PDB file of C-alpha atoms in Angstrom:
ATOM      1  CA  MET A   1       0.008  -0.011   0.063  1.00 57.00           C
ATOM      2  CA  ARG A   2       1.474   3.404  -1.094  1.00 69.00           C
ATOM      3  CA  ARG A   3       2.235   5.969   1.625  1.00 79.00           C
ATOM      4  CA  VAL A   4       0.106   8.984   1.337  1.00 83.00           C
ATOM      5  CA  THR A   5       1.098  12.432   2.829  1.00 87.00           C
ATOM      6  CA  PHE A   6      -2.034  14.742   2.949  1.00 90.00           C
ATOM      7  CA  ASP A   7      -1.346  18.536   2.168  1.00 90.00           C
ATOM      8  CA  LEU A   8      -2.234  20.462   5.214  1.00 90.00           C
ATOM      9  CA  ASP A   9      -3.270  23.616   3.125  1.00 90.00           C
ATOM     10  CA  VAL A  10      -5.717  21.500   1.272  1.00 91.00           C
ATOM     11  CA  LEU A  11      -7.061  19.971   4.402  1.00 92.00           C
ATOM     12  CA  ARG A  12      -7.495  23.412   5.798  1.00 90.00           C
ATOM     13  CA  THR A  13      -9.473  24.498   2.695  1.00 91.00           C
ATOM     14  CA  PHE A  14     -11.480  21.395   3.076  1.00 92.00           C
ATOM     15  CA  VAL A  15     -12.312  21.815   6.745  1.00 90.00           C
ATOM     16  CA  THR A  16     -13.009  25.654   6.263  1.00 88.00           C
ATOM     17  CA  GLY A  17     -15.466  25.030   3.505  1.00 88.00           C
ATOM     18  CA  MET A  18     -17.374  22.312   5.379  1.00 87.00           C
ATOM     19  CA  GLU A  19     -17.583  24.690   8.509  1.00 81.00           C
ATOM     20  CA  LEU A  20     -18.779  27.565   6.487  1.00 81.00           C
ATOM     21  CA  GLY A  21     -21.237  25.588   4.327  1.00 79.00           C
ATOM     22  CA  SER A  22     -19.722  26.755   1.157  1.00 82.00           C
ATOM     23  CA  PHE A  23     -16.369  26.532  -0.539  1.00 87.00           C
ATOM     24  CA  ALA A  24     -16.986  29.995  -2.331  1.00 86.00           C
ATOM     25  CA  ARG A  25     -16.849  31.458   1.041  1.00 84.00           C
ATOM     26  CA  ALA A  26     -13.898  29.596   2.074  1.00 86.00           C
ATOM     27  CA  ALA A  27     -12.143  30.685  -1.088  1.00 86.00           C
ATOM     28  CA  GLU A  28     -12.820  34.296  -0.007  1.00 84.00           C
ATOM     29  CA  ARG A  29     -11.855  33.766   3.626  1.00 82.00           C
ATOM     30  CA  LEU A  30      -8.691  31.900   2.727  1.00 84.00           C
ATOM     31  CA  GLY A  31      -7.610  34.463   0.102  1.00 85.00           C
ATOM     32  CA  ARG A  32      -7.710  32.020  -2.894  1.00 88.00           C
ATOM     33  CA  SER A  33      -9.726  31.859  -6.298  1.00 89.00           C
ATOM     34  CA  THR A  34     -12.497  29.338  -6.479  1.00 87.00           C
ATOM     35  CA  SER A  35     -10.810  27.507  -9.265  1.00 89.00           C
ATOM     36  CA  ALA A  36      -7.765  27.166  -6.680  1.00 90.00           C
ATOM     37  CA  VAL A  37     -10.090  25.677  -4.127  1.00 89.00           C
ATOM     38  CA  SER A  38     -11.656  23.396  -6.721  1.00 89.00           C
ATOM     39  CA  ALA A  39      -8.177  21.999  -7.721  1.00 91.00           C
ATOM     40  CA  GLN A  40      -7.350  21.553  -4.037  1.00 91.00           C
ATOM     41  CA  LEU A  41     -10.475  19.410  -3.693  1.00 91.00           C
ATOM     42  CA  LYS A  42      -9.735  17.352  -6.498  1.00 90.00           C
ATOM     43  CA  LYS A  43      -6.200  16.841  -5.130  1.00 91.00           C
ATOM     44  CA  LEU A  44      -7.528  15.752  -1.926  1.00 91.00           C
ATOM     45  CA  GLU A  45      -9.699  13.074  -3.486  1.00 90.00           C
ATOM     46  CA  GLU A  46      -6.900  11.942  -5.680  1.00 89.00           C
ATOM     47  CA  GLN A  47      -4.765  11.476  -2.457  1.00 88.00           C
ATOM     48  CA  ALA A  48      -7.618   9.827  -0.666  1.00 89.00           C
ATOM     49  CA  GLY A  49      -8.181   7.387  -3.598  1.00 88.00           C
ATOM     50  CA  THR A  50     -11.911   7.412  -3.255  1.00 89.00           C
ATOM     51  CA  PRO A  51     -14.804   9.860  -3.510  1.00 90.00           C
ATOM     52  CA  ILE A  52     -15.211  12.254  -0.667  1.00 90.00           C
ATOM     53  CA  PHE A  53     -18.237  14.136  -2.105  1.00 89.00           C
ATOM     54  CA  ARG A  54     -21.445  13.246  -3.652  1.00 86.00           C
ATOM     55  CA  LYS A  55     -24.069  15.344  -5.436  1.00 82.00           C
ATOM     56  CA  ALA A  56     -26.823  16.652  -3.198  1.00 76.00           C
ATOM     57  CA  GLY A  57     -29.203  18.582  -5.315  1.00 73.00           C
ATOM     58  CA  ARG A  58     -27.326  21.644  -6.350  1.00 71.00           C
ATOM     59  CA  GLY A  59     -24.691  21.215  -3.865  1.00 72.00           C
ATOM     60  CA  LEU A  60     -22.425  18.635  -2.515  1.00 77.00           C
ATOM     61  CA  SER A  61     -22.648  16.534   0.629  1.00 84.00           C
ATOM     62  CA  LEU A  62     -19.879  14.091   2.292  1.00 88.00           C
ATOM     63  CA  THR A  63     -19.612  10.291   1.524  1.00 90.00           C
ATOM     64  CA  GLU A  64     -18.883   8.141   4.366  1.00 91.00           C
ATOM     65  CA  ALA A  65     -15.283   8.411   3.462  1.00 90.00           C
ATOM     66  CA  GLY A  66     -15.625  12.253   3.414  1.00 90.00           C
ATOM     67  CA  GLU A  67     -17.003  12.241   6.908  1.00 90.00           C
ATOM     68  CA  THR A  68     -14.068  10.124   8.126  1.00 92.00           C
ATOM     69  CA  MET A  69     -11.598  12.472   6.494  1.00 91.00           C
ATOM     70  CA  LEU A  70     -13.178  15.615   7.941  1.00 91.00           C
ATOM     71  CA  GLY A  71     -12.654  14.166  11.419  1.00 89.00           C
ATOM     72  CA  TYR A  72      -8.937  13.436  10.729  1.00 91.00           C
ATOM     73  CA  ALA A  73      -8.503  16.692   8.753  1.00 92.00           C
ATOM     74  CA  ARG A  74      -9.715  18.588  11.787  1.00 89.00           C
ATOM     75  CA  ARG A  75      -7.250  16.679  14.178  1.00 88.00           C
ATOM     76  CA  LEU A  76      -4.270  17.204  11.796  1.00 90.00           C
ATOM     77  CA  ILE A  77      -4.851  20.867  11.480  1.00 88.00           C
ATOM     78  CA  GLU A  78      -5.368  21.125  15.196  1.00 82.00           C
ATOM     79  CA  LEU A  79      -2.035  19.389  15.887  1.00 83.00           C
ATOM     80  CA  ASN A  80      -0.369  21.561  13.211  1.00 86.00           C
ATOM     81  CA  ASP A  81      -1.384  24.689  14.703  1.00 78.00           C
ATOM     82  CA  GLU A  82      -0.403  23.627  18.320  1.00 73.00           C
ATOM     83  CA  ALA A  83       3.026  22.850  17.011  1.00 76.00           C
ATOM     84  CA  ALA A  84       3.225  26.141  15.404  1.00 74.00           C
ATOM     85  CA  LEU A  85       2.289  28.145  18.629  1.00 65.00           C
ATOM     86  CA  ALA A  86       4.379  25.959  20.739  1.00 63.00           C
ATOM     87  CA  ILE A  87       7.554  26.377  18.743  1.00 66.00           C
ATOM     88  CA  ARG A  88       6.963  30.127  18.353  1.00 64.00           C
ATOM     89  CA  ASP A  89       6.629  30.626  22.203  1.00 56.00           C
ATOM     90  CA  VAL A  90       8.296  27.790  23.471  1.00 52.00           C
ATOM     91  CA  GLU A  91       9.483  29.580  26.858  1.00 63.00           C
ATOM     92  CA  LEU A  92       6.084  31.531  27.162  1.00 63.00           C
ATOM     93  CA  GLU A  93       5.400  31.962  30.770  1.00 75.00           C
ATOM     94  CA  GLY A  94       2.973  33.795  33.161  1.00 81.00           C
ATOM     95  CA  TRP A  95      -0.598  33.707  33.761  1.00 85.00           C
ATOM     96  CA  VAL A  96      -3.817  34.834  32.379  1.00 89.00           C
ATOM     97  CA  ARG A  97      -7.581  35.102  33.508  1.00 93.00           C
ATOM     98  CA  LEU A  98     -10.136  34.122  31.492  1.00 93.00           C
ATOM     99  CA  GLY A  99     -14.055  34.567  31.472  1.00 93.00           C
ATOM    100  CA  LEU A 100     -16.552  32.494  29.810  1.00 92.00           C
ATOM    101  CA  GLN A 101     -20.232  32.552  29.386  1.00 88.00           C
ATOM    102  CA  GLU A 102     -21.821  29.441  31.030  1.00 85.00           C
ATOM    103  CA  ASP A 103     -23.008  28.018  27.701  1.00 84.00           C
ATOM    104  CA  PHE A 104     -19.292  27.630  26.567  1.00 86.00           C
ATOM    105  CA  GLY A 105     -18.167  26.090  29.858  1.00 80.00           C
ATOM    106  CA  GLU A 106     -18.542  22.297  28.760  1.00 76.00           C
ATOM    107  CA  ALA A 107     -18.606  23.171  24.900  1.00 78.00           C
ATOM    108  CA  VAL A 108     -15.431  25.252  24.749  1.00 85.00           C
ATOM    109  CA  LEU A 109     -13.567  25.306  28.096  1.00 86.00           C
ATOM    110  CA  PRO A 110     -12.076  21.721  28.037  1.00 86.00           C
ATOM    111  CA  GLU A 111     -10.894  22.171  24.548  1.00 83.00           C
ATOM    112  CA  VAL A 112      -9.366  25.662  25.171  1.00 86.00           C
ATOM    113  CA  LEU A 113      -7.454  24.514  28.367  1.00 86.00           C
ATOM    114  CA  GLY A 114      -6.348  21.274  26.762  1.00 84.00           C
ATOM    115  CA  ARG A 115      -4.939  22.962  23.539  1.00 81.00           C
ATOM    116  CA  PHE A 116      -3.239  25.832  25.438  1.00 82.00           C
ATOM    117  CA  ALA A 117      -1.856  23.724  28.254  1.00 81.00           C
ATOM    118  CA  ARG A 118      -0.094  21.318  25.712  1.00 79.00           C
ATOM    119  CA  ALA A 119       1.542  24.407  23.645  1.00 76.00           C
ATOM    120  CA  HIS A 120       2.398  26.498  26.877  1.00 78.00           C
ATOM    121  CA  PRO A 121       2.868  24.137  29.875  1.00 80.00           C
ATOM    122  CA  LYS A 122       4.526  27.002  31.902  1.00 81.00           C
ATOM    123  CA  VAL A 123       1.580  29.268  31.881  1.00 85.00           C
ATOM    124  CA  ARG A 124      -1.201  29.290  34.475  1.00 88.00           C
ATOM    125  CA  ILE A 125      -4.874  30.086  33.647  1.00 89.00           C
ATOM    126  CA  GLU A 126      -7.428  31.224  36.107  1.00 91.00           C
ATOM    127  CA  ALA A 127     -11.030  30.731  34.454  1.00 90.00           C
ATOM    128  CA  ARG A 128     -14.138  32.114  35.498  1.00 92.00           C
ATOM    129  CA  ILE A 129     -17.608  30.981  34.448  1.00 91.00           C
ATOM    130  CA  GLY A 130     -20.154  33.759  34.562  1.00 89.00           C
ATOM    131  CA  ARG A 131     -23.116  35.550  32.944  1.00 89.00           C
ATOM    132  CA  SER A 132     -22.638  38.451  30.394  1.00 90.00           C
ATOM    133  CA  HIS A 133     -23.011  41.542  32.605  1.00 89.00           C
ATOM    134  CA  GLU A 134     -20.610  39.997  35.165  1.00 91.00           C
ATOM    135  CA  LEU A 135     -18.015  39.155  32.985  1.00 93.00           C
ATOM    136  CA  ALA A 136     -17.971  42.506  31.183  1.00 92.00           C
ATOM    137  CA  GLU A 137     -17.794  44.209  34.528  1.00 93.00           C
ATOM    138  CA  ARG A 138     -14.775  42.023  35.419  1.00 94.00           C
ATOM    139  CA  VAL A 139     -12.960  43.173  32.285  1.00 94.00           C
ATOM    140  CA  LEU A 140     -13.674  46.797  33.019  1.00 92.00           C
ATOM    141  CA  SER A 141     -12.354  46.589  36.498  1.00 93.00           C
ATOM    142  CA  GLY A 142      -9.196  44.626  35.404  1.00 92.00           C
ATOM    143  CA  ASN A 143     -10.126  41.454  37.126  1.00 94.00           C
ATOM    144  CA  LEU A 144     -10.101  39.465  33.953  1.00 95.00           C
ATOM    145  CA  ASP A 145      -7.770  39.778  31.067  1.00 94.00           C
ATOM    146  CA  ILE A 146     -10.201  38.360  28.341  1.00 94.00           C
ATOM    147  CA  ALA A 147     -13.624  37.113  28.296  1.00 94.00           C
ATOM    148  CA  LEU A 148     -16.038  35.559  25.774  1.00 93.00           C
ATOM    149  CA  ALA A 149     -19.715  36.726  26.288  1.00 92.00           C
ATOM    150  CA  TRP A 150     -22.899  37.705  24.716  1.00 93.00           C
ATOM    151  CA  HIS A 151     -22.986  41.501  24.103  1.00 92.00           C
ATOM    152  CA  ASP A 152     -25.667  42.926  26.582  1.00 86.00           C
ATOM    153  CA  GLY A 153     -25.053  46.685  25.574  1.00 84.00           C
ATOM    154  CA  THR A 154     -22.260  47.216  28.046  1.00 82.00           C
ATOM    155  CA  THR A 155     -19.736  49.550  26.381  1.00 82.00           C
ATOM    156  CA  LEU A 156     -16.088  48.379  26.944  1.00 90.00           C
ATOM    157  CA  PRO A 157     -13.198  50.138  25.238  1.00 91.00           C
ATOM    158  CA  TYR A 158     -11.655  46.946  24.019  1.00 92.00           C
ATOM    159  CA  SER A 159     -14.164  44.429  22.761  1.00 92.00           C
ATOM    160  CA  ARG A 160     -14.345  42.680  19.422  1.00 89.00           C
ATOM    161  CA  HIS A 161     -17.425  41.298  17.635  1.00 91.00           C
ATOM    162  CA  VAL A 162     -16.726  37.574  17.034  1.00 88.00           C
ATOM    163  CA  ALA A 163     -20.211  36.216  15.790  1.00 88.00           C
ATOM    164  CA  ASP A 164     -23.695  36.380  15.608  1.00 90.00           C
ATOM    165  CA  VAL A 165     -25.611  33.115  16.736  1.00 91.00           C
ATOM    166  CA  GLN A 166     -29.483  32.634  16.551  1.00 93.00           C
ATOM    167  CA  ALA A 167     -31.271  32.547  19.836  1.00 94.00           C
ATOM    168  CA  ARG A 168     -33.670  29.499  20.028  1.00 95.00           C
ATOM    169  CA  TRP A 169     -36.648  28.626  22.013  1.00 96.00           C
ATOM    170  CA  ILE A 170     -35.530  25.658  24.349  1.00 96.00           C
ATOM    171  CA  GLY A 171     -37.932  22.807  25.423  1.00 95.00           C
ATOM    172  CA  PRO A 172     -37.687  19.406  26.955  1.00 95.00           C
ATOM    173  CA  ALA A 173     -36.247  16.703  24.834  1.00 92.00           C
ATOM    174  CA  LYS A 174     -39.428  14.569  25.148  1.00 83.00           C
ATOM    175  CA  PRO A 175     -41.954  15.957  22.555  1.00 72.00           C
ATOM    176  CA  MET A 176     -44.612  17.881  24.418  1.00 63.00           C
ATOM    177  CA  GLU A 177     -48.107  16.357  24.037  1.00 56.00           C
ATOM    178  CA  ALA A 178     -49.832  19.729  23.885  1.00 53.00           C
ATOM    179  CA  GLY A 179     -48.406  23.081  23.949  1.00 54.00           C
ATOM    180  CA  PRO A 180     -49.886  26.277  25.126  1.00 54.00           C
ATOM    181  CA  GLN A 181     -52.481  28.023  23.138  1.00 53.00           C
ATOM    182  CA  THR A 182     -51.376  31.506  21.645  1.00 54.00           C
ATOM    183  CA  ASP A 183     -53.954  33.056  24.104  1.00 61.00           C
ATOM    184  CA  GLU A 184     -52.456  31.340  26.977  1.00 79.00           C
ATOM    185  CA  ALA A 185     -49.622  32.587  29.232  1.00 90.00           C
ATOM    186  CA  LEU A 186     -46.349  30.945  28.139  1.00 93.00           C
ATOM    187  CA  GLN A 187     -44.424  29.650  31.037  1.00 95.00           C
ATOM    188  CA  LEU A 188     -40.954  30.891  31.181  1.00 96.00           C
ATOM    189  CA  VAL A 189     -37.758  29.259  32.632  1.00 96.00           C
ATOM    190  CA  VAL A 190     -35.235  32.006  33.167  1.00 94.00           C
ATOM    191  CA  PHE A 191     -32.134  33.247  35.127  1.00 91.00           C
ATOM    192  CA  GLU A 192     -32.486  35.420  37.856  1.00 89.00           C
ATOM    193  CA  ALA A 193     -32.522  38.991  36.926  1.00 85.00           C
ATOM    194  CA  PRO A 194     -30.397  40.763  35.481  1.00 86.00           C
ATOM    195  CA  CYS A 195     -30.104  38.397  32.581  1.00 89.00           C
ATOM    196  CA  LEU A 196     -29.681  39.361  28.840  1.00 90.00           C
ATOM    197  CA  LEU A 197     -31.574  36.301  27.582  1.00 92.00           C
ATOM    198  CA  ARG A 198     -34.495  36.806  30.177  1.00 93.00           C
ATOM    199  CA  THR A 199     -34.838  40.297  28.730  1.00 93.00           C
ATOM    200  CA  VAL A 200     -34.727  39.055  25.184  1.00 94.00           C
ATOM    201  CA  ALA A 201     -37.332  36.509  25.845  1.00 95.00           C
ATOM    202  CA  THR A 202     -39.845  38.867  27.584  1.00 95.00           C
ATOM    203  CA  GLU A 203     -39.524  41.700  25.253  1.00 95.00           C
ATOM    204  CA  THR A 204     -39.865  39.371  22.217  1.00 95.00           C
ATOM    205  CA  LEU A 205     -43.061  37.989  23.737  1.00 95.00           C
ATOM    206  CA  ASP A 206     -44.513  41.490  24.426  1.00 95.00           C
ATOM    207  CA  ARG A 207     -43.869  42.853  21.002  1.00 94.00           C
ATOM    208  CA  ALA A 208     -45.691  39.836  19.685  1.00 93.00           C
ATOM    209  CA  GLY A 209     -48.697  40.408  22.040  1.00 93.00           C
ATOM    210  CA  ARG A 210     -48.082  36.896  23.677  1.00 93.00           C
ATOM    211  CA  PRO A 211     -48.929  36.735  27.298  1.00 94.00           C
ATOM    212  CA  TRP A 212     -46.242  35.173  29.547  1.00 95.00           C
ATOM    213  CA  ARG A 213     -45.433  34.391  33.215  1.00 95.00           C
ATOM    214  CA  MET A 214     -42.465  33.373  35.039  1.00 95.00           C
ATOM    215  CA  ALA A 215     -42.708  29.816  36.026  1.00 95.00           C
ATOM    216  CA  PHE A 216     -39.183  29.175  37.389  1.00 95.00           C
ATOM    217  CA  SER A 217     -35.964  31.208  37.736  1.00 94.00           C
ATOM    218  CA  SER A 218     -32.593  29.893  38.903  1.00 92.00           C
ATOM    219  CA  PRO A 219     -29.145  31.464  39.452  1.00 90.00           C
ATOM    220  CA  SER A 220     -27.557  28.696  37.395  1.00 89.00           C
ATOM    221  CA  LEU A 221     -27.523  27.093  33.915  1.00 90.00           C
ATOM    222  CA  GLY A 222     -28.025  23.678  35.333  1.00 90.00           C
ATOM    223  CA  GLY A 223     -31.072  24.675  37.161  1.00 93.00           C
ATOM    224  CA  ILE A 224     -32.567  26.110  33.942  1.00 94.00           C
ATOM    225  CA  TRP A 225     -31.844  22.722  32.148  1.00 94.00           C
ATOM    226  CA  ALA A 226     -33.326  20.750  34.855  1.00 95.00           C
ATOM    227  CA  ALA A 227     -36.682  22.841  35.003  1.00 96.00           C
ATOM    228  CA  VAL A 228     -37.003  22.760  31.207  1.00 96.00           C
ATOM    229  CA  ALA A 229     -36.305  19.070  31.047  1.00 95.00           C
ATOM    230  CA  ALA A 230     -39.006  18.610  33.737  1.00 94.00           C
ATOM    231  CA  GLY A 231     -41.516  20.369  31.619  1.00 93.00           C
ATOM    232  CA  LEU A 232     -41.942  23.576  33.744  1.00 95.00           C
ATOM    233  CA  GLY A 233     -41.879  25.822  30.981  1.00 95.00           C
ATOM    234  CA  LEU A 234     -39.618  27.084  27.970  1.00 96.00           C
ATOM    235  CA  THR A 235     -36.372  29.088  27.790  1.00 96.00           C
ATOM    236  CA  ILE A 236     -34.268  30.680  25.318  1.00 95.00           C
ATOM    237  CA  ARG A 237     -30.583  30.032  24.612  1.00 94.00           C
ATOM    238  CA  THR A 238     -28.645  29.262  21.529  1.00 92.00           C
ATOM    239  CA  ASP A 239     -27.772  25.763  20.261  1.00 90.00           C
ATOM    240  CA  ILE A 240     -24.305  25.732  21.988  1.00 88.00           C
ATOM    241  CA  GLY A 241     -23.842  23.335  24.852  1.00 85.00           C
ATOM    242  CA  LEU A 242     -27.467  21.911  25.150  1.00 90.00           C
ATOM    243  CA  PRO A 243     -27.539  18.858  27.220  1.00 90.00           C
ATOM    244  CA  ALA A 244     -29.381  15.751  26.073  1.00 91.00           C
ATOM    245  CA  ASN A 245     -32.425  16.195  28.045  1.00 94.00           C
ATOM    246  CA  VAL A 246     -33.476  19.381  26.269  1.00 95.00           C
ATOM    247  CA  ARG A 247     -33.960  20.440  22.564  1.00 94.00           C
ATOM    248  CA  ALA A 248     -34.121  23.503  20.466  1.00 93.00           C
ATOM    249  CA  LEU A 249     -37.662  23.810  19.149  1.00 93.00           C
ATOM    250  CA  ALA A 250     -38.140  24.482  15.233  1.00 87.00           C
ATOM    251  CA  PRO A 251     -38.961  27.898  14.322  1.00 84.00           C
ATOM    252  CA  GLY A 252     -42.764  28.624  14.539  1.00 83.00           C
ATOM    253  CA  VAL A 253     -43.664  25.641  16.599  1.00 85.00           C
ATOM    254  CA  LEU A 254     -46.285  26.452  19.164  1.00 84.00           C
ATOM    255  CA  GLY A 255     -46.838  29.788  17.672  1.00 88.00           C
ATOM    256  CA  LEU A 256     -43.638  31.249  19.239  1.00 93.00           C
ATOM    257  CA  PRO A 257     -42.442  34.452  17.942  1.00 94.00           C
ATOM    258  CA  PRO A 258     -39.005  34.505  16.126  1.00 94.00           C
ATOM    259  CA  LEU A 259     -35.858  35.369  18.224  1.00 95.00           C
ATOM    260  CA  PRO A 260     -33.065  37.615  17.334  1.00 94.00           C
ATOM    261  CA  LYS A 261     -29.475  36.886  16.856  1.00 93.00           C
ATOM    262  CA  MET A 262     -27.092  37.202  19.901  1.00 93.00           C
ATOM    263  CA  ALA A 263     -23.865  39.056  19.366  1.00 93.00           C
ATOM    264  CA  LEU A 264     -20.835  37.150  20.755  1.00 92.00           C
ATOM    265  CA  HIS A 265     -17.942  39.449  21.928  1.00 93.00           C
ATOM    266  CA  LEU A 266     -14.486  39.045  22.965  1.00 93.00           C
ATOM    267  CA  HIS A 267     -13.750  41.403  25.802  1.00 94.00           C
ATOM    268  CA  GLN A 268     -10.133  42.352  26.588  1.00 94.00           C
ATOM    269  CA  LYS A 269      -8.684  44.351  29.344  1.00 93.00           C
ATOM    270  CA  ASP A 270      -6.112  46.121  27.215  1.00 91.00           C
ATOM    271  CA  ALA A 271      -5.976  47.249  23.865  1.00 90.00           C
ATOM    272  CA  GLU A 272      -2.892  45.220  23.165  1.00 88.00           C
ATOM    273  CA  LEU A 273      -2.816  41.958  24.992  1.00 87.00           C
ATOM    274  CA  ASP A 274       0.583  40.481  26.283  1.00 85.00           C
ATOM    275  CA  PRO A 275       1.697  37.402  24.561  1.00 82.00           C
ATOM    276  CA  VAL A 276       0.247  35.037  27.112  1.00 84.00           C
ATOM    277  CA  ALA A 277      -3.267  36.513  26.974  1.00 88.00           C
ATOM    278  CA  ALA A 278      -3.009  36.891  22.990  1.00 87.00           C
ATOM    279  CA  ARG A 279      -2.034  33.385  22.468  1.00 83.00           C
ATOM    280  CA  LEU A 280      -5.122  32.309  24.751  1.00 87.00           C
ATOM    281  CA  ALA A 281      -7.352  34.614  22.904  1.00 90.00           C
ATOM    282  CA  ASP A 282      -6.474  33.005  19.468  1.00 85.00           C
ATOM    283  CA  ILE A 283      -7.288  29.389  20.586  1.00 84.00           C
ATOM    284  CA  LEU A 284     -10.497  30.598  22.407  1.00 87.00           C
ATOM    285  CA  VAL A 285     -11.766  32.351  19.255  1.00 86.00           C
ATOM    286  CA  GLN A 286     -10.911  29.230  17.214  1.00 81.00           C
ATOM    287  CA  SER A 287     -12.437  26.848  19.538  1.00 82.00           C
ATOM    288  CA  ALA A 288     -15.419  28.989  19.884  1.00 83.00           C
ATOM    289  CA  PHE A 289     -15.780  29.023  15.925  1.00 80.00           C
ATOM    290  CA  GLU A 290     -15.639  25.166  16.044  1.00 78.00           C
ATOM    291  CA  ALA A 291     -18.384  25.034  18.545  1.00 79.00           C
ATOM    292  CA  LEU A 292     -20.778  27.313  16.749  1.00 77.00           C
ATOM    293  CA  PRO A 293     -23.940  25.860  15.121  1.00 73.00           C
ATOM    294  CA  GLU A 294     -24.546  25.892  11.559  1.00 63.00           C
ATOM    295  CA  GLY A 295     -25.635  29.297  10.270  1.00 55.00           C
ATOM    296  CA  ALA A 296     -23.688  31.260  12.904  1.00 60.00           C
ATOM    297  CA  GLU A 297     -22.084  34.289  11.264  1.00 61.00           C
ATOM    298  CA  MET A 298     -18.400  34.411  12.346  1.00 58.00           C
ATOM    299  CA  LYS A 299     -16.556  37.535  11.618  1.00 56.00           C
ATOM    300  CA  GLU A 300     -13.867  36.821   9.090  1.00 43.00           C
ATOM    301  CA  ASN A 301     -10.962  38.857  10.771  1.00 39.00           C
ATOM    302  CA  LEU A 302     -11.083  36.966  14.047  1.00 40.00           C
ATOM    303  CA  LEU A 303     -10.006  33.478  12.873  1.00 36.00           C
ATOM    304  CA  LEU A 304      -6.827  31.959  14.264  1.00 32.00           C
ATOM    305  CA  LYS A 305      -3.905  32.545  11.844  1.00 31.00           C
ATOM    306  CA  VAL A 306      -0.939  30.399  12.196  1.00 29.00           C
ATOM    307  CA  ALA A 307       1.535  28.940   9.910  1.00 26.00           C
TER     308      ALA A 307
END
């Protein structure tokens, strides 16, 4: 059997196109022509020795071999990028204070900590999970170096718009036998005030003329999930980090009004981050991108760029 060495640039194009849902968008993001991207994908199939794509209407979908290739391509790129960072800053030392929205605690934090620690074992990380307003306040006061949080209107001097993510109505995983009628008060499960998504939910229902009442409130996201799973009411979040006992409801189900997109921001304490915080911010943004649901609008200039 011949030995195959896959081209990492080709794999990066493949992964970027699949994550963006369009190889034309991948070409734009990577600064290549569409014909160059097509040539790369043809090269990938030739190296693989088997079809990776199949026709799906006007577009393409992955074959079984393509799905396998996508998983390995992500791992190879991740290892390459870790190596590039580790070699560049092999003696990087210090500590950095990181803040994350609760939604990203399980979906992103383990990935971020693992990748950063492997590349920079001498750096100490202090992580805090919190809500949008708390994280923004801690960055403003200098108690956090960087934080990834939903934008709640707080003005910070150094804050970058990372992505726009669709908010969703969330209900129990088990389909409800009968939902509330449009003239009935919708039972809401929410965080204790102040809470950005609590405000979004109530203002959206008010604008739609839909009656509602607070059925359950909790200081923790775990409490929210438990109440929703038990059928006490509906909440709103995004598709990020949903546990198995709840699910995002399809748009328009139960006559629910459409929800807006949530702006995800990377807040930073200083205009120019020190090398330790800058490296962690790069990995944080890339890991967040990988965790975002299909359809999320990621801002082009914030992707991790390494050799």
